[in-house]
XYZ file of C-alpha atoms in Angstrom:
637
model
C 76.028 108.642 142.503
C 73.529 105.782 141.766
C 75.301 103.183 139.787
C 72.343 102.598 137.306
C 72.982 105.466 135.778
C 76.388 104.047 134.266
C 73.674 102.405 131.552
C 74.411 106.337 130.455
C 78.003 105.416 129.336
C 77.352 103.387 126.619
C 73.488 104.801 126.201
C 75.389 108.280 124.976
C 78.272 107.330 122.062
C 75.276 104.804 120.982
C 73.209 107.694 120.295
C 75.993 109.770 118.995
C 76.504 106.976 116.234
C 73.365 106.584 115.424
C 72.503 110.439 115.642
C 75.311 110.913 113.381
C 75.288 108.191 110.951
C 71.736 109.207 110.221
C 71.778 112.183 109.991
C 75.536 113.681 110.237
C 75.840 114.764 106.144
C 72.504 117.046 106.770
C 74.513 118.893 109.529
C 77.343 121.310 108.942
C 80.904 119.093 109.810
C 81.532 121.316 113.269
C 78.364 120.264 114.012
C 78.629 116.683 113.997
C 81.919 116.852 115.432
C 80.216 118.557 118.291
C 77.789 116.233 118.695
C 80.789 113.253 119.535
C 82.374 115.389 121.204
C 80.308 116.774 123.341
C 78.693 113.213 123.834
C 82.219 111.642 125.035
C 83.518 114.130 127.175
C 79.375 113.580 128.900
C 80.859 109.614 128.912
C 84.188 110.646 130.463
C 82.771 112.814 133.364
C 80.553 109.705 134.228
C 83.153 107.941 134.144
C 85.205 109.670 136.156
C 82.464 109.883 138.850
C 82.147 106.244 139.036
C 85.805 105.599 139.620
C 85.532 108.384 142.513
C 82.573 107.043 143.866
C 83.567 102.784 143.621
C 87.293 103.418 144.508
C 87.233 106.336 147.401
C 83.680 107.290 148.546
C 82.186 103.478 148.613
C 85.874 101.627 148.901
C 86.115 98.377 149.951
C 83.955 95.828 151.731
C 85.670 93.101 153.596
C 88.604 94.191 153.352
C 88.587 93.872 149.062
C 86.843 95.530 146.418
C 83.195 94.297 145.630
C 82.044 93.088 141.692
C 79.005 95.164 141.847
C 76.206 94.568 139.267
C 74.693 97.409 138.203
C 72.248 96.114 135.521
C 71.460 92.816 134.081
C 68.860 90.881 132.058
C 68.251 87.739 130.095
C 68.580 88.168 126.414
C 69.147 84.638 125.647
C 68.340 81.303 127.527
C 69.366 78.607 126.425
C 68.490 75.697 129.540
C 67.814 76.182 132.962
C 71.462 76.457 133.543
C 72.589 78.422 130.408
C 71.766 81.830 129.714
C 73.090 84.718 128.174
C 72.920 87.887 130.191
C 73.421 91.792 129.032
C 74.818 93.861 131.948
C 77.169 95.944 133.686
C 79.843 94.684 135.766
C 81.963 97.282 137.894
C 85.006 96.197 140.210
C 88.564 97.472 139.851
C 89.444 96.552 136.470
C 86.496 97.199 134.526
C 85.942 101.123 136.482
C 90.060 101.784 135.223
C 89.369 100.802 132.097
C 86.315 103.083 131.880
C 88.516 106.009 132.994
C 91.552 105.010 130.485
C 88.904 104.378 127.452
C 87.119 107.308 128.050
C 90.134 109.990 128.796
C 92.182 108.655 125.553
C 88.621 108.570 123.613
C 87.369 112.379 124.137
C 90.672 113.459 123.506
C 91.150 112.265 120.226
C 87.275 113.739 119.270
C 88.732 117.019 120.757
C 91.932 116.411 118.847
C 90.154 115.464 115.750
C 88.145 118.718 115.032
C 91.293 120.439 114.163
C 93.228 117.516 112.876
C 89.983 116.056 110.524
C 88.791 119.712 109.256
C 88.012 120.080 105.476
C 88.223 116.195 105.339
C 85.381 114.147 103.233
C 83.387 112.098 105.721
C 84.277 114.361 108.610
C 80.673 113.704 109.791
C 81.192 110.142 108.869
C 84.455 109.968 110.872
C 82.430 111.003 114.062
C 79.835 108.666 113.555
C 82.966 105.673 113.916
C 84.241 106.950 116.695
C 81.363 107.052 118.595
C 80.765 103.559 117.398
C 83.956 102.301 118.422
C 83.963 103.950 121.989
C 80.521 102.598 122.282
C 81.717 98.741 121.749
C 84.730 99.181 123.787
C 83.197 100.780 126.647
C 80.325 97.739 126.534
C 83.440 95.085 126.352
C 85.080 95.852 129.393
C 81.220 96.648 131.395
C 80.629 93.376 129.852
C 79.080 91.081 132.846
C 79.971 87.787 131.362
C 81.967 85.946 128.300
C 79.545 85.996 125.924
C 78.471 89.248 126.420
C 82.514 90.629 126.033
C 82.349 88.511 122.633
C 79.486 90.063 121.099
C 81.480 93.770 122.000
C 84.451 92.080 121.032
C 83.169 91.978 117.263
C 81.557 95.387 117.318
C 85.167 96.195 118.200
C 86.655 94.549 114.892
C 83.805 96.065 112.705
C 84.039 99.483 113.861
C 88.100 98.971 113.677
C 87.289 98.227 110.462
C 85.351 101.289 109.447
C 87.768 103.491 110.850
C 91.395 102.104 109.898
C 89.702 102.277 105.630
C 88.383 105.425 106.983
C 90.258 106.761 103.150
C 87.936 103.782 101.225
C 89.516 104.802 98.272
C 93.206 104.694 98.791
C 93.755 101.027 97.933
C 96.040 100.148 100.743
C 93.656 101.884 103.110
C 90.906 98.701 102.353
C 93.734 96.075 102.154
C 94.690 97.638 105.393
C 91.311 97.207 106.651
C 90.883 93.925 105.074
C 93.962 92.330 106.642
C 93.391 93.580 110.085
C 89.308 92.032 110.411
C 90.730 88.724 108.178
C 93.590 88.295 111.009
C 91.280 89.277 114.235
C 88.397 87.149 113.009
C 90.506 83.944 112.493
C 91.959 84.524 115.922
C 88.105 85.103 117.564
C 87.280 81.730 116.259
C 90.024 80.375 118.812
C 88.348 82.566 121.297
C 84.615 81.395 120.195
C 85.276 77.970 120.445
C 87.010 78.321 123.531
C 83.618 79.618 125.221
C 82.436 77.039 124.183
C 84.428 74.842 125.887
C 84.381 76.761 128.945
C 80.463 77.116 129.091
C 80.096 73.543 128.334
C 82.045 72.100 131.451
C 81.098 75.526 133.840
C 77.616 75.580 132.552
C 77.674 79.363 132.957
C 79.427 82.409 131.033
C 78.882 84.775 134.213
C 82.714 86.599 134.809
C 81.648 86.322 138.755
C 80.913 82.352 138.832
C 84.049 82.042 136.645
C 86.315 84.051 138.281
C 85.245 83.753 142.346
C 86.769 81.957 144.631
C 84.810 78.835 144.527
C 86.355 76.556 141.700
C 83.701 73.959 141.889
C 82.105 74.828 138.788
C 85.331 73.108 136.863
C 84.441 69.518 138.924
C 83.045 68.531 135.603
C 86.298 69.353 133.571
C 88.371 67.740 135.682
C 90.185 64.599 134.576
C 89.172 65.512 130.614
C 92.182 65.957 129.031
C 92.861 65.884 124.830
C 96.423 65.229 123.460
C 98.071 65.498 127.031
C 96.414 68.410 127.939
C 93.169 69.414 129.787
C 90.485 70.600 128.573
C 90.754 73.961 130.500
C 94.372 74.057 129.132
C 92.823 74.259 125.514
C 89.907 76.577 126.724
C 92.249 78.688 128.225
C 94.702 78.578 124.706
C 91.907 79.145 122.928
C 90.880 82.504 124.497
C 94.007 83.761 124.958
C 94.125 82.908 120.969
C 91.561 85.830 120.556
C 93.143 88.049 122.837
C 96.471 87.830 120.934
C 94.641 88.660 117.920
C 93.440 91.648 119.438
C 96.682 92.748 121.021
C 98.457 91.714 118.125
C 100.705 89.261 119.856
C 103.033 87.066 117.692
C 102.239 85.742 115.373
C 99.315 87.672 114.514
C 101.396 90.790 114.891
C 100.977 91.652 111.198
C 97.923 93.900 111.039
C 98.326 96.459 113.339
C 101.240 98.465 111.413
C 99.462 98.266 108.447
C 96.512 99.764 110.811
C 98.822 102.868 110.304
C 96.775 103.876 107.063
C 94.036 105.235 109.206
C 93.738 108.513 110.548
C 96.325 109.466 113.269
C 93.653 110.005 115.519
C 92.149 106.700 114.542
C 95.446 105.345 115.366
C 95.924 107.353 118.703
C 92.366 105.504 119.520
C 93.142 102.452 118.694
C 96.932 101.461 119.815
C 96.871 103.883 122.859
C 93.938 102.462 124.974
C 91.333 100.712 123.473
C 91.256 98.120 120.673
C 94.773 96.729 121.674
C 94.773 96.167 125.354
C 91.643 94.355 124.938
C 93.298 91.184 124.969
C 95.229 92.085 128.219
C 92.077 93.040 129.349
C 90.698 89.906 128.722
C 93.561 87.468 129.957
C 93.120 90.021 132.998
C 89.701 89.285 133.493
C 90.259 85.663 133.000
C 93.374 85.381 135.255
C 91.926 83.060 137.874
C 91.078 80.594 135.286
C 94.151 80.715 134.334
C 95.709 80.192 137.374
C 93.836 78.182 139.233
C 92.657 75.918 135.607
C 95.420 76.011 133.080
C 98.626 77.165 134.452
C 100.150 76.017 131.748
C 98.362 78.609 129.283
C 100.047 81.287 131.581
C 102.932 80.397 130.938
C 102.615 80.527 126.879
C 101.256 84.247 128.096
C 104.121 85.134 129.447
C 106.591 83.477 126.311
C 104.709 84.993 123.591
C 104.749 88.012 125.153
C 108.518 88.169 125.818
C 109.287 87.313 122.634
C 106.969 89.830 120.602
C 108.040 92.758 123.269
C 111.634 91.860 121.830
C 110.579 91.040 118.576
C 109.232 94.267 117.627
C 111.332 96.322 119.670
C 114.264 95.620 117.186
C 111.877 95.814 114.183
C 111.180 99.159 115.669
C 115.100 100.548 115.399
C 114.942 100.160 111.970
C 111.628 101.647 110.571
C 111.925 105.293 108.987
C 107.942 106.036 108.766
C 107.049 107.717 111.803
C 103.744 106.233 112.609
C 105.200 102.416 112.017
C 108.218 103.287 114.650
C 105.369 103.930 117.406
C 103.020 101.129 116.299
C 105.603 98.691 116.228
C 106.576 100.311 120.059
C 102.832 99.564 121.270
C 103.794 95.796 120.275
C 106.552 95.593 122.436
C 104.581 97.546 125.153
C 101.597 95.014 124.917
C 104.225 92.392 124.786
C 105.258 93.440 128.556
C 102.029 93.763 129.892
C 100.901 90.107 128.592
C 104.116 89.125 129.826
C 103.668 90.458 133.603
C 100.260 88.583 133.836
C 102.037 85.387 132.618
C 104.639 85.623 135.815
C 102.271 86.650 138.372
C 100.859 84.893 141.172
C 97.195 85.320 142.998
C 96.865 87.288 145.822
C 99.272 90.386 148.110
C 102.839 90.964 146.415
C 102.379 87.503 144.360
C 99.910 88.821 141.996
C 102.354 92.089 141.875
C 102.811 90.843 137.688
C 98.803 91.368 137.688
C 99.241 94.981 139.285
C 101.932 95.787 137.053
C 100.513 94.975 133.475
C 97.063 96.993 134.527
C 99.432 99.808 135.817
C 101.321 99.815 132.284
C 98.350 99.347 130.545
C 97.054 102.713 132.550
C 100.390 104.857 131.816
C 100.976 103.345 128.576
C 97.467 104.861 127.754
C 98.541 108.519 128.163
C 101.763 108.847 126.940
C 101.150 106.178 123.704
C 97.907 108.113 123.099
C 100.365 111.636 123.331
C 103.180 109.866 121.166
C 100.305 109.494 118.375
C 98.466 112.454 118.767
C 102.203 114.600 119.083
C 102.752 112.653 115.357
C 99.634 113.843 114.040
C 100.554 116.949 114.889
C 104.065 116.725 113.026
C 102.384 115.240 110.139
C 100.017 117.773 109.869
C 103.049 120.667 109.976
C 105.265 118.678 107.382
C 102.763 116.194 105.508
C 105.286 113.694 105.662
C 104.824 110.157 108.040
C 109.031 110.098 106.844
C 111.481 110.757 109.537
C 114.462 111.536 106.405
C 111.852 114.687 105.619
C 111.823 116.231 109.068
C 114.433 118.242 111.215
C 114.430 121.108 113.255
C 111.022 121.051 114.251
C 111.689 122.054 117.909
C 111.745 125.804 116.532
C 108.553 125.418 114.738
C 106.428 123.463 116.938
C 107.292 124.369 120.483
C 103.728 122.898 122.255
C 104.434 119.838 119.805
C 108.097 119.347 120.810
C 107.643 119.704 124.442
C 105.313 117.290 125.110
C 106.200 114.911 122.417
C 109.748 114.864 124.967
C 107.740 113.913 127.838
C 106.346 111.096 126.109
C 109.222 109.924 124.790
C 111.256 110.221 128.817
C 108.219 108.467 130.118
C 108.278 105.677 127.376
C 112.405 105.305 128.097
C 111.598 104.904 131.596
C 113.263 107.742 133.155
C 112.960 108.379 136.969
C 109.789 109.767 138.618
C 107.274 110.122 135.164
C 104.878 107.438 135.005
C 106.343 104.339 132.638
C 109.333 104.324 135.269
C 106.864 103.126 138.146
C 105.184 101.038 136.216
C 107.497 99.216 134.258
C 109.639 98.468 137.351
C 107.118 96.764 138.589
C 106.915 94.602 135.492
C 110.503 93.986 135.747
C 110.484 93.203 139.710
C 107.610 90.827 138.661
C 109.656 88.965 136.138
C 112.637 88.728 137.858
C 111.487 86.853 140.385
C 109.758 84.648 138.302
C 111.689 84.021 135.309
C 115.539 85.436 134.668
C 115.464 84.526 130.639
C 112.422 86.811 130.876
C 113.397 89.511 132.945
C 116.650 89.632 130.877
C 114.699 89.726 127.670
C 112.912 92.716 129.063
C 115.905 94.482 130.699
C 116.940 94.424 127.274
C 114.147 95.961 125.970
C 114.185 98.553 127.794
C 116.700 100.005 126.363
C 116.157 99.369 123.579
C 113.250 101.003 124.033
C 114.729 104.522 124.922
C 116.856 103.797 121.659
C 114.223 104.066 118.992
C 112.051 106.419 120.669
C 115.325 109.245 121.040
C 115.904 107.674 117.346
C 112.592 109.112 116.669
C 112.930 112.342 118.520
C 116.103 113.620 117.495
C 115.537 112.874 113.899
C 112.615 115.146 114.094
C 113.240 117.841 116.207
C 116.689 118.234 116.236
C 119.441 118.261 113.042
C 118.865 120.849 110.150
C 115.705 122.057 108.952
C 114.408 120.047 105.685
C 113.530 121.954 102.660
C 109.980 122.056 103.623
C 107.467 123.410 101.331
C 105.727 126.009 103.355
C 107.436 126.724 107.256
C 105.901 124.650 109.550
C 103.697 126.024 112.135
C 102.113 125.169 115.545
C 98.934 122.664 115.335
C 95.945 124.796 116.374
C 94.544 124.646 120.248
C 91.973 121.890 119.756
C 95.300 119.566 118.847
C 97.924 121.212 121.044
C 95.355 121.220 124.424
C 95.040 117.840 124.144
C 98.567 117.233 124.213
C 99.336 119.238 127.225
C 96.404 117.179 129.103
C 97.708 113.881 128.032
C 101.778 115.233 128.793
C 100.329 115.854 132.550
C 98.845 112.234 132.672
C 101.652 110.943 131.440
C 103.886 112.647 134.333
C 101.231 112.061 136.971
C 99.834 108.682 136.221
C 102.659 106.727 137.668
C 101.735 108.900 141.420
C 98.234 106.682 141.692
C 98.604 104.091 144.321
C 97.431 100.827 141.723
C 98.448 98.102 144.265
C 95.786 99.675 146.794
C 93.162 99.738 143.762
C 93.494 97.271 141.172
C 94.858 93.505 142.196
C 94.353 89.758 141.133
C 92.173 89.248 144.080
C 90.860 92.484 145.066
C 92.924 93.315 148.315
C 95.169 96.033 148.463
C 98.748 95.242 149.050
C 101.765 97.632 149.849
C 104.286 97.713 146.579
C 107.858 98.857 147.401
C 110.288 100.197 144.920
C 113.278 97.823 144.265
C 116.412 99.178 143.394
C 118.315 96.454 142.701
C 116.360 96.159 139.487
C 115.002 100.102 138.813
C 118.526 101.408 139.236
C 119.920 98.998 136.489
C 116.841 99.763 134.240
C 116.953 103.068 134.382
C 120.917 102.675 133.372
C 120.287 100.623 130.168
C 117.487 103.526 129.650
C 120.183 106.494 129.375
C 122.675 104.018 127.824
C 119.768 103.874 124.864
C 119.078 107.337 124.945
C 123.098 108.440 124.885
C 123.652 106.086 121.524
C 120.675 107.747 119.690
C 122.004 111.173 120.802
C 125.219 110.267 119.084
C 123.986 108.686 115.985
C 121.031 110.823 115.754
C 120.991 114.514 117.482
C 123.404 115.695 114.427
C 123.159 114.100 110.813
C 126.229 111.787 110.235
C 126.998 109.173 108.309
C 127.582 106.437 111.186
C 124.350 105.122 110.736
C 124.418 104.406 107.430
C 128.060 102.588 108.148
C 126.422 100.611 110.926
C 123.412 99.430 108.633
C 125.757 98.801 105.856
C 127.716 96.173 108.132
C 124.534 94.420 109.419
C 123.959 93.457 105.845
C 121.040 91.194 105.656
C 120.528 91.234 109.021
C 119.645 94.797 109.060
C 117.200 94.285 105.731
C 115.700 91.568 107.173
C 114.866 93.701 110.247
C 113.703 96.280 108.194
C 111.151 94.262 105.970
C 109.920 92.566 109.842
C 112.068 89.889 109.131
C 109.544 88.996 106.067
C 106.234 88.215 108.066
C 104.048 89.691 105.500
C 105.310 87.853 102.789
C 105.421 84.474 104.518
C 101.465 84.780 105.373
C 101.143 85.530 101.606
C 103.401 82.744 100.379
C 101.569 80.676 102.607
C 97.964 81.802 101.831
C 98.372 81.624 98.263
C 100.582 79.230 97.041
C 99.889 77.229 100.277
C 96.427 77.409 101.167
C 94.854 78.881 98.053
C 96.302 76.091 95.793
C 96.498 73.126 97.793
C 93.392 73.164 99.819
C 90.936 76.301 98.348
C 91.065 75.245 94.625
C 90.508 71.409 95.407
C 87.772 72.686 97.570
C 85.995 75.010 95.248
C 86.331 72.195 92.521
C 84.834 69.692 94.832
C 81.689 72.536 95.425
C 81.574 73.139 91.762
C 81.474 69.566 90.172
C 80.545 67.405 92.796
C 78.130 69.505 95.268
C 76.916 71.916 92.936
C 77.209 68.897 89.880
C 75.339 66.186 92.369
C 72.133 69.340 92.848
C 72.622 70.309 89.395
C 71.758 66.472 88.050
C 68.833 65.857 90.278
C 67.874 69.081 89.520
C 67.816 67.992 85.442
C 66.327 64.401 86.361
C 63.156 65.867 87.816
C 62.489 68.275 85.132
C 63.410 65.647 82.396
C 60.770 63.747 84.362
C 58.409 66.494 84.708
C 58.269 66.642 80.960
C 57.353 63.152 79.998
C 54.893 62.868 83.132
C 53.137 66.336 81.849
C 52.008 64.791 79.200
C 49.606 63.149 81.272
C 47.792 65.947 82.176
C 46.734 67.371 78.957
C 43.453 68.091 79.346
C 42.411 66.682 76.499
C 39.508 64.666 76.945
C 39.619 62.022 74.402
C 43.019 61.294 75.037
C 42.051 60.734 78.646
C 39.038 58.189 77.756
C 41.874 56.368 75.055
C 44.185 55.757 78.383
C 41.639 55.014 80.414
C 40.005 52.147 77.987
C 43.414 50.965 77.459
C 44.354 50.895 81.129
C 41.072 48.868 81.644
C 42.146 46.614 78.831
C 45.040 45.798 80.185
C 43.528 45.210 83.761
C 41.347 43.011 82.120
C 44.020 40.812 80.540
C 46.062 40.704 83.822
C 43.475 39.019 85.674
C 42.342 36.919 82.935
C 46.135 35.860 82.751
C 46.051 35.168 86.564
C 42.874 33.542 87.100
């Protein structure tokens, strides 16, 4: 396969977007959805064939795996030394990425044409997608910083689009409001720190950044602001964007609300692509971190220990299906950001690195399966509520089965996927950091708590007083299930410390069961407590939450995030510093333009006069002015 023709990947969803956003609402719906369709699973076999053809038919050269351009060109240039570049970059990170964006992507458009029939916009709906595949796929191809940044905001806009999808439900816009506001103020951290970066490096190129030669920092060296270096703050500074993205703490807030999308949307979005992009990028920035601010790794790896915990118990206590798994993808992104922040550069020391792109990979299939599996409950109940669900094993075999899986895989338990890779997290951490690795061992069970939480109070207890008998989601939901339930089993098998590592060069990962043995413990520990609380209806519970007392409601409103950001941007920021700035625009700015603005017309109307056009006026001023000339220098002289 010639590697130029990867240009295809994002050439195709562009032109499904555009094809569809044209002209999707002259087409019949099937149509359009077709069209996507049809265009990502194009992107996915591509895909696929480029990870086949990089990893095992061209492999390694000098002992590592290359960076191998496949396009470039200048698009902006800015000096000699500065210029902006549109490209492809493929190594190891960047091709798995393609084959997790891509997989997750074309099965929520297969997903979606039964899930999203009879809907308004359906055509619309397509059109987004395509979008949003489009800008992911061209942020992790991205060849340098600035390029990932520009993809990085087609990200949040097409995010956007899709989570007020239902424009006129009103907490689908504030949904979609809140998430850009929150992203955007983080990507002005990340802005500002490429500008930092590209200031001292005098280059946004990933492969000068992130190679082995650190010269190109000589100039940052020594340049330090409030006791920290300037690489320090650059490196902050980006990870502030990626946190945004990822929804680390404390920007956490807008991605449950994201929930008022589209399952599918959501499926897209927390399973694979919007999410990780900040792992992504603190992936693809980890030598800068090392190497440059080690000290930024290590806020990594705090902030995300303390969200993976921090939503993790927020997650115990939510009833609304779809809010139990988002707040789960938090605590999952929480590990992987924490493994990069423990892991070293190079063989078993960058095994943190390995780890969080291995999670990232599993997490993919059986988060995306969690979703979709909730859609498909949804769509047999039309309920997001756990209280109005039961018994749905009987109703929705294909549903129930592989919804299981995902929820064993998520727990951890031996031989499916998340065991492997969140042992390696764990093995990562321990050696590292113990206050981490304990905070982790103990969210792993927790963990395997809420998800059987989640299980058992839908499948299992008495069947609801539904309205109509729930039935079985047609094929083009349930196949995509199945597919996703075998990645999910099978992911974990792929060899990812011979593939993807911090420098390139496989190493040989060994299980340890000093730690797996004890994880997988606390696991079935979780899963036996929800099995007694949950797998029959009883009022313990209820007893238990009673007790808590305002512990428990504090857990349950997310220990009153939301309305602290609103205390604080209205009675805070919207009285103290937006009203004395909008009355220094109004009266002084717009008061200053305002009165010059009056002064020269005032002006203009007694100088106007002047210019008449009436002739004997003009010869009485001119005889005058002479007059007086005449008596000036007859006063002088």
């Amino acid at each position: 396969m010639n590697y130029s023709l990867t240009i295809l990947i994002l050439l195709i969803p562009f032109a499904s977007f555009l094809f569809n956003g044209l002209f999707g609402m002259k087409l019949k719906p099937v149509i359009a959805g077709l069209i996507g369709t049809v265009g990502l699973g194009l992107v996915t076999l591509l895909s696929y064939l480029t990870a086949w053809q990089y990893f095992f038919v061209d492999g390694m050269v000098n002992g590592s795996f290359p960076k191998l351009i496949a396009m470039t060109m200048d698009w902006i240039k800015f000096s000699d030394f500065l210029t902006v570049r549109m490209g492809i970059l493929l190594d190891p990170i960047s091709v798995m990425m393609l084959v997790v964006i891509s997989t997750v992507s074309f099965m929520v458009h297969i997903y979606s044409l039964g899930y999203m029939k009879g809907e308004k916009g359906f055509q619309r709906f397509y059109a987004f997608l395509s979008l949003f595949s489009f800008s992911m796929l061209g942020l992790v191809l991205a060849t340098n910083i600035f390029q990932m940044y520009i993809f990085w905001e087609l990200v949040g806009v097409s995010s956007f689009l899709l989570i007020g999808f239902y424009y006129t439900k009103d907490s689908a816009v504030a949904a979609s409001k809140k998430a850009f506001i929150v992203t955007r103020f983080a990507d002005l951290g990340f802005l500002i720190g490429i500008l930092l970066l590209s200031y001292f490096t005098k280059t946004f190129d990933f492969s000068a950044l992130t190679g082995t030669d650190q010269s190109i920092f000589a100039n940052a060296a020594g340049v330090s602001f409030l006791g920290m270096s300037v690489m320090t703050w650059a490196a902050l500074l980006i990870f502030m964007g990626g946190a945004g993205k990822s929804a680390m703490f404390p920007l956490h807030i807008w991605l449950p609300d994201a929930m008022e999308g589209p399952t599918p949307v959501s499926a897209l979005i927390h399973a694979a692509t919007m999410v990780v992009a900040g792992v992504y990028l603190v992936a693809r920035m980890f030598p800068v971190f090392y190497f440059q601010a080690p000290e930024a790794l290590t806020v990594v790896a705090y902030v995300g220990g303390f969200t993976s915990l921090f939503a993790a118990v927020i997650a115990c206590t939510q009833h609304d299906i779809k809010r139990v798994l988002a707040f789960s993808t938090l605590s999952q992104l929480g590990y992987m950001m924490l493994a990069l922040g423990v892991s070293g550069y190079g063989g078993e020391e960058g095994v943190g690195y390995m780890a969080s792109m291995f999670h990232l990979f599993t997490h993919a299939m059986f988060k995306a399966l969690l979703f979709l599996g909730a859609g498909s409950i949804i769509h047999a109940v039309h309920s997001n509520v756990m209280q109005d669900m039961g018994g749905l094993r009987k109703h929705l075999p294909v549903t129930h089965a592989t919804f299981l899986i995902a929820c064993l895989t998520i727990a951890g338990v031996p031989f499916l996927s998340g065991f492997f890779s969140k042992d390696e997290i764990l093995v990562a951490a321990f050696h590292h950091d113990k206050l981490l690795f304990a905070i982790e061992f103990l969210v792993a069970g927790l963990t395997a708590f809420y998800m059987f939480r989640l299980y058992f109070n839908i499948f299992w207890g008495q069947d609801k007083h539904y309205h109509h008998t729930p039935h079985e989601s047609p094929k083009t939901m349930t196949i995509p299930l199945m597919i996703l339930a075998f990645g999910s089993i099978f992911a974990g098998y792929i060899p990812f410390s011979k593939l993807v590592t911090s420098d390139g060069v496989p190493f040989e990962s060994h299980m340890n069961f000093a730690i797996a043995i004890p994880s997988v413990l606390i696991g079935l520990l979780g899963i036996t407590i929800a099995w007694i609380l949950y797998k029959k209806e009883t009022a313990i519970p209820e007893r238990i939450s009673k007790s808590l007392g305002g512990f428990y409601t504090a857990i349950y409103h997310k220990f009153y995030f939301d309305e602290l950001y609103i205390f604080i941007t209205k009675k805070v920021i919207f009285n103290y510093i937006s009203r004395p700035v909008a009355w220094f625009d109004r009266h002084i700015v717009d008061g200053t333009m305002n009165g010059i603005g009056w002064l020269t017309m005032a002006s203009s109307k007694k100088v106007r006069n002047l210019q008449s056009g009436n002739l004997p006026q003009y010869g009485m001023v001119f005889v005058l002015g002479a007059i007086i000339l005449v008596l000036v220098f007859a006063f002088i002289i």
